[in-house]
Amino acid sequence: MRVNGVVHAAPSDTRRLLSDHLRHDLGLTGTHVGCEHGVCGCCTVLLDGAPVRSCLMLAVQAEGHEVTTIEGLAADGAPLHPVQQAFHECHGLQCGFCTPGFVMSVVGLLAQHPNPTAEQVDEGISGNLCRCTGYASIRRAVVRAAELSKK
Amino acid sequence: MTTRWFGEKVQRVEDDRLLRGHGHFTDDIDESALESVLVRSPFAHARIRSIDVTAARAMPGVVAVYTAADLPFGHTDLPILIPHPNLTHGRTQRCLASEVVRYLGEAVVFVVAETRAIAEDAAELVQVDYEPLPVVITPEAAARADHLVHDDVPGNVAAELIQEAGAVEAALAASPRRKRLHFRFERGAASPMEGRAVWSRWSAAEHKLTVYDSTQSPTSIRGGLAVLFGLPESNVDVIAPDVGGGFGPKIMLFYPDELLVPFAAMKLGRPVKWTEDRQEHFTATNQERGQVHEIEVGFDDEGKLLALDVDFIHDGGAYTPYGIILPIITAAQVPGPYRVPNYRVRFRDMYTNATPTSPYRGAGRPHACFVMERTLDAIAAELGLDRTEVRRRNLIEPDQFPYEVGVVWQDGNQVVYDSGDYPALVERALEMLGPRPEGDHIGMGLSPYVEGTGVGPYEGAHVHVLASGKVVAATGIPNQGQGHATVWAQIVADQLGVDVSDVEVSSGDTRRFQWGVGTFASRAAIMAGNAMAVAAGMVAEKAKHIAAEHLEADPADLELAGGRVRVKGSPERGIPLAAVAVLSNPMRYAFGGGTEAATQFAAKPRPGPPLRAGEQPGLEATGYFSPVGSAWAAGCHAAYVRVDPKTYRLEILKYVVVHDCGRLINPLVVEGQIEGGVAQGIGGAFYERLAYDDEGQLRNASFMEFLMPYATEIPAIEIDHIETPSPLNPLGIKGAGEAGVIPVGAVLAAAIEEALGVPITEMPLSPLKLFELSRQS
């Protein structure tokens, strides 16, 4: 599988979850695990560009696919990705634990709807739980990210 | 002091690494650590007949399996964090249970293995023979005392406390009108997105224990571990790295894992980690809010309160590790922003076979607010008066501060409100709420509230200007997402005349600052914020004295601005702060950013030794802040809701918050706290319910069935601020962490009651609950 553009061998342990493989085998600890039953969305990554729960997938299932994690959005030292930048500007994160999952969901949302309506914004982030922000600042961040993405 | 950064919407300095996936949470730490799992009780109450770990120990890849018998502290009761004379029957659990388990999820066996998967598999091989015992799951059942949670605690009563301000019996007897009311609040769960986690390493060579812990109080954990393991505190480092939300229950001293993981690391000579999974978080991490209240209120025909008599039982869970702080807070906060001339409150803290309780954001206050506001709504209904008008007639007036309530606060002192303008909060909220929307089944709710914030005893800070001119500031109090690094950088930057980006803040790391208490009770901004101001102020004074000699000026004529110490009125006469930092260390050689600038001054002859009596090297200082009492924040929430009469779906049409936390350090951060708090309040009031059955089994221990709100359930929230500075701290600030959550239940109850026309006397609600209530009425 390719992870953030780099080819990696699949894990030998076939019961390894994709989330655990990313975190513990590849050291990509930006992908977080909040519930391990596919509800909270903290572990969201892109699989061939579409958001998926990495805790509901086995790592071996990602073989032959392109996985993008939060670390893959902006290179170290490079400016933040527009979605990341928008979360910063709009105070769209507090503790930062759910944030990578939200950011990946929003990247997926904006790929599908570059100019999302308010309803599409809510729909697009309604697979991710946040306990800190109350979502208001995240909604603002999605709108801002759509603006920044066009620049 | 210049105030360039204080009060500004400064964007957070901690965001960048979190957004890039470079956060540093406890479970992110690996270093080939062994992994561990706790075998937990599947019963709410049972006697342990036997524990057999033979098969688990024999499994390949298992490194150690511990029962209570294997621990040197296995028969030591864990500490009571906050003892109280009225806690006559305090009981705490042991690290691992070996005789009786008293709640679902109580830890029994600790398994350490090469991998998490092996540890989980081995845990399933542990055989514990339980004899189930009768279960006491509700506070009412505890009060009936048909069964006991602890054999030696009669009536299941851990503590009882009665307080009276005025003469309630006489005032009730003399009241033109009296009313009896009953209000019930169920347990709730904080549910931070990151569960709890502990990672530990023992270095035999250095004789040093290092612990990473997703805790709200690393300094207290360090103190406890040092005592337990017989180490000097300097040989124990406890670090709360990035913590994925706290909201209260990440402070207890101790959860069993906080002892077991360091113990195993020392014993096995390898790093050990433990990461809680979501299911165990539901029963193993503390909860709060279960309380049942009996009220009698006396009032006159104008709706003025004459006497209030409150008697409540608190569901304390199976043990009292946190003392009786929660019911003490409720008892203190029931009167809220109102004048209650005669107030009596009695509580009993009851043992139940449920997870122990400790503060969850709001901590005793949401229920207190609910009781008072529902009481006022009942008075308004009986008199046919406007609900807001009844509130106006009872609010404490702005000229009545400081206002003494007549009961004790959680710090043991009397409750004294320091400042506020409660009528202004209510009027502004009404103005923002605007006219009632058109349509049927619409209701309005409004609730002012107060919040005691910034309880002592103290916090401290260390501020150090480096030779580069950059500033590092450290405090013991940890961060769980509140933006501490930003607001404290703002405070330090103002004192030192530097840019916020030049200040790096460390928090919750005993290697950087070893004294402190913890993050709870909306105290971080007040306590550590003022400590930062004190320490940075000391550094500024020191900088002026050093620079004065070299600038041949009086220190009083100097100011710190633009990264320089300069003469007021002649800004060109100055010296970079970096150079002052170099000069502050009278050594022969210097290296670093400020060196060159310092050299031209360093040649100046100075009589006496380079370091005179009383002087210390380094442009640094340690300062502390300790308040005389709590600062009382306040606010008012109001909302319009619509309830679908067929599906009982709740639609929040408008929600407004007027908030007064004294001087705002950073409105962006405060508003984030409020928005998050309101969302947590909405979740707790209408969606989230811990569904315990009669056997004490939690039937919905997953996010599939415990319905935390998504964005689709949380409306936009309109926020405004008024600022009445606290006279109790130099910065004039009050805490803001819990304000968002406190009145939400009261507001939604009032609004839903009006929308549906059914009395609301309990929390949480749900569509099903509203259906049942509608059918009954």
PDB file of N, CA, C and O in Angstrom, chain A residues 34-84:
ATOM      1  N   GLY A  34     -10.362   6.949  18.987  1.00  0.00           N
ATOM      2  CA  GLY A  34     -11.230   7.445  20.056  1.00  0.00           C
ATOM      3  C   GLY A  34     -12.250   6.448  20.539  1.00  0.00           C
ATOM      4  O   GLY A  34     -12.723   6.536  21.666  1.00  0.00           O
ATOM      5  N   CYS A  35     -12.654   5.502  19.687  1.00  0.00           N
ATOM      6  CA  CYS A  35     -13.692   4.568  20.159  1.00  0.00           C
ATOM      7  C   CYS A  35     -13.477   3.148  19.652  1.00  0.00           C
ATOM      8  O   CYS A  35     -13.985   2.216  20.235  1.00  0.00           O
ATOM      9  N   GLU A  36     -12.763   2.997  18.559  1.00  0.00           N
ATOM     10  CA  GLU A  36     -12.523   1.670  17.967  1.00  0.00           C
ATOM     11  C   GLU A  36     -13.803   0.940  17.592  1.00  0.00           C
ATOM     12  O   GLU A  36     -13.806  -0.273  17.497  1.00  0.00           O
ATOM     13  N   HIS A  37     -14.918   1.684  17.453  1.00  0.00           N
ATOM     14  CA  HIS A  37     -16.079   1.026  16.868  1.00  0.00           C
ATOM     15  C   HIS A  37     -16.758   1.900  15.820  1.00  0.00           C
ATOM     16  O   HIS A  37     -17.948   1.776  15.579  1.00  0.00           O
ATOM     17  N   GLY A  38     -15.971   2.788  15.236  1.00  0.00           N
ATOM     18  CA  GLY A  38     -16.453   3.457  14.026  1.00  0.00           C
ATOM     19  C   GLY A  38     -17.458   4.561  14.231  1.00  0.00           C
ATOM     20  O   GLY A  38     -18.141   4.953  13.295  1.00  0.00           O
ATOM     21  N   VAL A  39     -17.569   5.109  15.457  1.00  0.00           N
ATOM     22  CA  VAL A  39     -18.545   6.164  15.689  1.00  0.00           C
ATOM     23  C   VAL A  39     -17.895   7.541  15.764  1.00  0.00           C
ATOM     24  O   VAL A  39     -18.424   8.518  15.229  1.00  0.00           O
ATOM     25  N   CYS A  40     -16.742   7.638  16.406  1.00  0.00           N
ATOM     26  CA  CYS A  40     -16.229   8.973  16.738  1.00  0.00           C
ATOM     27  C   CYS A  40     -15.535   9.658  15.571  1.00  0.00           C
ATOM     28  O   CYS A  40     -15.468  10.878  15.519  1.00  0.00           O
ATOM     29  N   GLY A  41     -14.982   8.893  14.652  1.00  0.00           N
ATOM     30  CA  GLY A  41     -14.359   9.510  13.479  1.00  0.00           C
ATOM     31  C   GLY A  41     -12.951  10.042  13.688  1.00  0.00           C
ATOM     32  O   GLY A  41     -12.352  10.596  12.765  1.00  0.00           O
ATOM     33  N   CYS A  42     -12.378   9.882  14.899  1.00  0.00           N
ATOM     34  CA  CYS A  42     -11.019  10.384  15.154  1.00  0.00           C
ATOM     35  C   CYS A  42      -9.994   9.746  14.215  1.00  0.00           C
ATOM     36  O   CYS A  42      -8.966  10.334  13.911  1.00  0.00           O
ATOM     37  N   CYS A  43     -10.267   8.527  13.792  1.00  0.00           N
ATOM     38  CA  CYS A  43      -9.283   7.755  13.027  1.00  0.00           C
ATOM     39  C   CYS A  43      -9.463   7.917  11.523  1.00  0.00           C
ATOM     40  O   CYS A  43      -8.877   7.159  10.747  1.00  0.00           O
ATOM     41  N   THR A  44     -10.260   8.911  11.111  1.00  0.00           N
ATOM     42  CA  THR A  44     -10.557   9.062   9.682  1.00  0.00           C
ATOM     43  C   THR A  44      -9.292   9.354   8.865  1.00  0.00           C
ATOM     44  O   THR A  44      -8.503  10.232   9.205  1.00  0.00           O
ATOM     45  N   VAL A  45      -9.118   8.588   7.810  1.00  0.00           N
ATOM     46  CA  VAL A  45      -8.045   8.831   6.833  1.00  0.00           C
ATOM     47  C   VAL A  45      -8.685   8.801   5.443  1.00  0.00           C
ATOM     48  O   VAL A  45      -9.865   8.461   5.297  1.00  0.00           O
ATOM     49  N   LEU A  46      -7.923   9.174   4.437  1.00  0.00           N
ATOM     50  CA  LEU A  46      -8.440   9.084   3.072  1.00  0.00           C
ATOM     51  C   LEU A  46      -7.938   7.802   2.432  1.00  0.00           C
ATOM     52  O   LEU A  46      -6.749   7.489   2.504  1.00  0.00           O
ATOM     53  N   LEU A  47      -8.865   7.060   1.836  1.00  0.00           N
ATOM     54  CA  LEU A  47      -8.497   5.869   1.078  1.00  0.00           C
ATOM     55  C   LEU A  47      -8.837   6.179  -0.376  1.00  0.00           C
ATOM     56  O   LEU A  47     -10.017   6.374  -0.709  1.00  0.00           O
ATOM     57  N   ASP A  48      -7.808   6.312  -1.183  1.00  0.00           N
ATOM     58  CA  ASP A  48      -7.995   6.750  -2.573  1.00  0.00           C
ATOM     59  C   ASP A  48      -8.821   8.036  -2.629  1.00  0.00           C
ATOM     60  O   ASP A  48      -9.714   8.202  -3.464  1.00  0.00           O
ATOM     61  N   GLY A  49      -8.568   8.927  -1.659  1.00  0.00           N
ATOM     62  CA  GLY A  49      -9.200  10.246  -1.674  1.00  0.00           C
ATOM     63  C   GLY A  49     -10.511  10.356  -0.931  1.00  0.00           C
ATOM     64  O   GLY A  49     -11.023  11.460  -0.754  1.00  0.00           O
ATOM     65  N   ALA A  50     -11.077   9.241  -0.488  1.00  0.00           N
ATOM     66  CA  ALA A  50     -12.368   9.297   0.198  1.00  0.00           C
ATOM     67  C   ALA A  50     -12.184   8.980   1.687  1.00  0.00           C
ATOM     68  O   ALA A  50     -11.427   8.079   2.040  1.00  0.00           O
ATOM     69  N   PRO A  51     -12.891   9.708   2.571  1.00  0.00           N
ATOM     70  CA  PRO A  51     -12.726   9.469   4.008  1.00  0.00           C
ATOM     71  C   PRO A  51     -13.226   8.078   4.415  1.00  0.00           C
ATOM     72  O   PRO A  51     -14.308   7.658   4.005  1.00  0.00           O
ATOM     73  N   VAL A  52     -12.410   7.377   5.209  1.00  0.00           N
ATOM     74  CA  VAL A  52     -12.812   6.091   5.784  1.00  0.00           C
ATOM     75  C   VAL A  52     -12.354   6.034   7.235  1.00  0.00           C
ATOM     76  O   VAL A  52     -11.453   6.762   7.644  1.00  0.00           O
ATOM     77  N   ARG A  53     -13.001   5.149   7.992  1.00  0.00           N
ATOM     78  CA  ARG A  53     -12.592   4.914   9.389  1.00  0.00           C
ATOM     79  C   ARG A  53     -11.463   3.892   9.379  1.00  0.00           C
ATOM     80  O   ARG A  53     -11.707   2.720   9.032  1.00  0.00           O
ATOM     81  N   SER A  54     -10.282   4.300   9.798  1.00  0.00           N
ATOM     82  CA  SER A  54      -9.187   3.333   9.759  1.00  0.00           C
ATOM     83  C   SER A  54      -9.299   2.293  10.878  1.00  0.00           C
ATOM     84  O   SER A  54      -8.612   1.279  10.842  1.00  0.00           O
ATOM     85  N   CYS A  55     -10.200   2.511  11.862  1.00  0.00           N
ATOM     86  CA  CYS A  55     -10.378   1.507  12.925  1.00  0.00           C
ATOM     87  C   CYS A  55     -11.349   0.416  12.501  1.00  0.00           C
ATOM     88  O   CYS A  55     -11.503  -0.578  13.202  1.00  0.00           O
ATOM     89  N   LEU A  56     -12.028   0.619  11.386  1.00  0.00           N
ATOM     90  CA  LEU A  56     -12.981  -0.404  10.922  1.00  0.00           C
ATOM     91  C   LEU A  56     -12.417  -1.188   9.737  1.00  0.00           C
ATOM     92  O   LEU A  56     -13.149  -1.906   9.070  1.00  0.00           O
ATOM     93  N   MET A  57     -11.144  -1.000   9.484  1.00  0.00           N
ATOM     94  CA  MET A  57     -10.507  -1.677   8.348  1.00  0.00           C
ATOM     95  C   MET A  57      -9.300  -2.440   8.844  1.00  0.00           C
ATOM     96  O   MET A  57      -8.574  -1.950   9.709  1.00  0.00           O
ATOM     97  N   LEU A  58      -9.073  -3.575   8.263  1.00  0.00           N
ATOM     98  CA  LEU A  58      -7.802  -4.249   8.511  1.00  0.00           C
ATOM     99  C   LEU A  58      -6.750  -3.611   7.613  1.00  0.00           C
ATOM    100  O   LEU A  58      -7.052  -3.177   6.492  1.00  0.00           O
ATOM    101  N   ALA A  59      -5.524  -3.588   8.113  1.00  0.00           N
ATOM    102  CA  ALA A  59      -4.453  -2.975   7.325  1.00  0.00           C
ATOM    103  C   ALA A  59      -4.289  -3.690   5.983  1.00  0.00           C
ATOM    104  O   ALA A  59      -4.056  -3.053   4.954  1.00  0.00           O
ATOM    105  N   VAL A  60      -4.447  -5.005   5.996  1.00  0.00           N
ATOM    106  CA  VAL A  60      -4.243  -5.756   4.749  1.00  0.00           C
ATOM    107  C   VAL A  60      -5.280  -5.371   3.686  1.00  0.00           C
ATOM    108  O   VAL A  60      -5.040  -5.520   2.496  1.00  0.00           O
ATOM    109  N   GLN A  61      -6.432  -4.863   4.123  1.00  0.00           N
ATOM    110  CA  GLN A  61      -7.449  -4.443   3.154  1.00  0.00           C
ATOM    111  C   GLN A  61      -7.021  -3.198   2.381  1.00  0.00           C
ATOM    112  O   GLN A  61      -7.612  -2.885   1.354  1.00  0.00           O
ATOM    113  N   ALA A  62      -6.054  -2.478   2.914  1.00  0.00           N
ATOM    114  CA  ALA A  62      -5.613  -1.257   2.238  1.00  0.00           C
ATOM    115  C   ALA A  62      -4.576  -1.555   1.162  1.00  0.00           C
ATOM    116  O   ALA A  62      -4.102  -0.645   0.478  1.00  0.00           O
ATOM    117  N   GLU A  63      -4.235  -2.808   1.039  1.00  0.00           N
ATOM    118  CA  GLU A  63      -3.227  -3.183   0.045  1.00  0.00           C
ATOM    119  C   GLU A  63      -3.708  -2.808  -1.359  1.00  0.00           C
ATOM    120  O   GLU A  63      -4.868  -3.015  -1.705  1.00  0.00           O
ATOM    121  N   GLY A  64      -2.796  -2.206  -2.120  1.00  0.00           N
ATOM    122  CA  GLY A  64      -3.165  -1.783  -3.468  1.00  0.00           C
ATOM    123  C   GLY A  64      -3.874  -0.434  -3.494  1.00  0.00           C
ATOM    124  O   GLY A  64      -4.320   0.020  -4.548  1.00  0.00           O
ATOM    125  N   HIS A  65      -4.014   0.200  -2.344  1.00  0.00           N
ATOM    126  CA  HIS A  65      -4.703   1.495  -2.273  1.00  0.00           C
ATOM    127  C   HIS A  65      -3.751   2.590  -1.792  1.00  0.00           C
ATOM    128  O   HIS A  65      -2.701   2.320  -1.234  1.00  0.00           O
ATOM    129  N   GLU A  66      -4.212   3.827  -2.015  1.00  0.00           N
ATOM    130  CA  GLU A  66      -3.454   4.995  -1.573  1.00  0.00           C
ATOM    131  C   GLU A  66      -4.098   5.507  -0.278  1.00  0.00           C
ATOM    132  O   GLU A  66      -5.289   5.872  -0.265  1.00  0.00           O
ATOM    133  N   VAL A  67      -3.334   5.520   0.797  1.00  0.00           N
ATOM    134  CA  VAL A  67      -3.833   6.021   2.078  1.00  0.00           C
ATOM    135  C   VAL A  67      -3.210   7.387   2.339  1.00  0.00           C
ATOM    136  O   VAL A  67      -1.994   7.557   2.199  1.00  0.00           O
ATOM    137  N   THR A  68      -4.046   8.354   2.688  1.00  0.00           N
ATOM    138  CA  THR A  68      -3.523   9.665   3.080  1.00  0.00           C
ATOM    139  C   THR A  68      -3.903   9.924   4.526  1.00  0.00           C
ATOM    140  O   THR A  68      -5.078   9.844   4.890  1.00  0.00           O
ATOM    141  N   THR A  69      -2.907  10.239   5.340  1.00  0.00           N
ATOM    142  CA  THR A  69      -3.171  10.571   6.743  1.00  0.00           C
ATOM    143  C   THR A  69      -2.939  12.065   6.935  1.00  0.00           C
ATOM    144  O   THR A  69      -2.470  12.753   6.030  1.00  0.00           O
ATOM    145  N   ILE A  70      -3.227  12.524   8.132  1.00  0.00           N
ATOM    146  CA  ILE A  70      -3.070  13.956   8.441  1.00  0.00           C
ATOM    147  C   ILE A  70      -1.639  14.418   8.154  1.00  0.00           C
ATOM    148  O   ILE A  70      -1.425  15.544   7.694  1.00  0.00           O
ATOM    149  N   GLU A  71      -0.668  13.538   8.376  1.00  0.00           N
ATOM    150  CA  GLU A  71       0.735  13.918   8.149  1.00  0.00           C
ATOM    151  C   GLU A  71       1.018  14.137   6.667  1.00  0.00           C
ATOM    152  O   GLU A  71       2.024  14.762   6.310  1.00  0.00           O
ATOM    153  N   GLY A  72       0.145  13.600   5.808  1.00  0.00           N
ATOM    154  CA  GLY A  72       0.372  13.699   4.376  1.00  0.00           C
ATOM    155  C   GLY A  72      -0.185  14.969   3.739  1.00  0.00           C
ATOM    156  O   GLY A  72      -0.009  15.187   2.549  1.00  0.00           O
ATOM    157  N   LEU A  73      -0.872  15.800   4.513  1.00  0.00           N
ATOM    158  CA  LEU A  73      -1.509  16.982   3.916  1.00  0.00           C
ATOM    159  C   LEU A  73      -0.530  18.112   3.650  1.00  0.00           C
ATOM    160  O   LEU A  73      -0.656  18.826   2.662  1.00  0.00           O
ATOM    161  N   ALA A  74       0.405  18.327   4.532  1.00  0.00           N
ATOM    162  CA  ALA A  74       1.384  19.407   4.349  1.00  0.00           C
ATOM    163  C   ALA A  74       2.734  18.902   4.827  1.00  0.00           C
ATOM    164  O   ALA A  74       2.837  18.353   5.926  1.00  0.00           O
ATOM    165  N   ALA A  75       3.747  19.077   4.004  1.00  0.00           N
ATOM    166  CA  ALA A  75       5.083  18.628   4.382  1.00  0.00           C
ATOM    167  C   ALA A  75       5.593  19.458   5.554  1.00  0.00           C
ATOM    168  O   ALA A  75       5.183  20.606   5.743  1.00  0.00           O
ATOM    169  N   ASP A  76       6.482  18.868   6.341  1.00  0.00           N
ATOM    170  CA  ASP A  76       7.079  19.603   7.457  1.00  0.00           C
ATOM    171  C   ASP A  76       7.738  20.874   6.931  1.00  0.00           C
ATOM    172  O   ASP A  76       8.478  20.837   5.951  1.00  0.00           O
ATOM    173  N   GLY A  77       7.462  21.968   7.582  1.00  0.00           N
ATOM    174  CA  GLY A  77       8.060  23.233   7.169  1.00  0.00           C
ATOM    175  C   GLY A  77       7.264  23.952   6.100  1.00  0.00           C
ATOM    176  O   GLY A  77       7.412  25.159   5.917  1.00  0.00           O
ATOM    177  N   ALA A  78       6.412  23.223   5.363  1.00  0.00           N
ATOM    178  CA  ALA A  78       5.580  23.857   4.326  1.00  0.00           C
ATOM    179  C   ALA A  78       4.357  24.489   4.996  1.00  0.00           C
ATOM    180  O   ALA A  78       3.998  24.122   6.108  1.00  0.00           O
ATOM    181  N   PRO A  79       3.728  25.460   4.305  1.00  0.00           N
ATOM    182  CA  PRO A  79       2.514  26.044   4.886  1.00  0.00           C
ATOM    183  C   PRO A  79       1.454  24.972   5.105  1.00  0.00           C
ATOM    184  O   PRO A  79       1.455  23.934   4.442  1.00  0.00           O
ATOM    185  N   LEU A  80       0.542  25.265   6.014  1.00  0.00           N
ATOM    186  CA  LEU A  80      -0.546  24.333   6.290  1.00  0.00           C
ATOM    187  C   LEU A  80      -1.415  24.171   5.047  1.00  0.00           C
ATOM    188  O   LEU A  80      -1.537  25.080   4.227  1.00  0.00           O
ATOM    189  N   HIS A  81      -2.022  23.005   4.906  1.00  0.00           N
ATOM    190  CA  HIS A  81      -3.063  22.760   3.901  1.00  0.00           C
ATOM    191  C   HIS A  81      -4.211  23.737   4.183  1.00  0.00           C
ATOM    192  O   HIS A  81      -4.449  24.097   5.340  1.00  0.00           O
ATOM    193  N   PRO A  82      -4.953  24.179   3.153  1.00  0.00           N
ATOM    194  CA  PRO A  82      -6.029  25.150   3.398  1.00  0.00           C
ATOM    195  C   PRO A  82      -7.013  24.715   4.485  1.00  0.00           C
ATOM    196  O   PRO A  82      -7.503  25.559   5.248  1.00  0.00           O
ATOM    197  N   VAL A  83      -7.298  23.434   4.586  1.00  0.00           N
ATOM    198  CA  VAL A  83      -8.236  22.987   5.627  1.00  0.00           C
ATOM    199  C   VAL A  83      -7.590  23.143   7.007  1.00  0.00           C
ATOM    200  O   VAL A  83      -8.219  23.610   7.966  1.00  0.00           O
ATOM    201  N   GLN A  84      -6.330  22.785   7.108  1.00  0.00           N
ATOM    202  CA  GLN A  84      -5.627  22.962   8.380  1.00  0.00           C
ATOM    203  C   GLN A  84      -5.563  24.450   8.750  1.00  0.00           C
ATOM    204  O   GLN A  84      -5.803  24.842   9.900  1.00  0.00           O
TER     205      GLN A  84
END
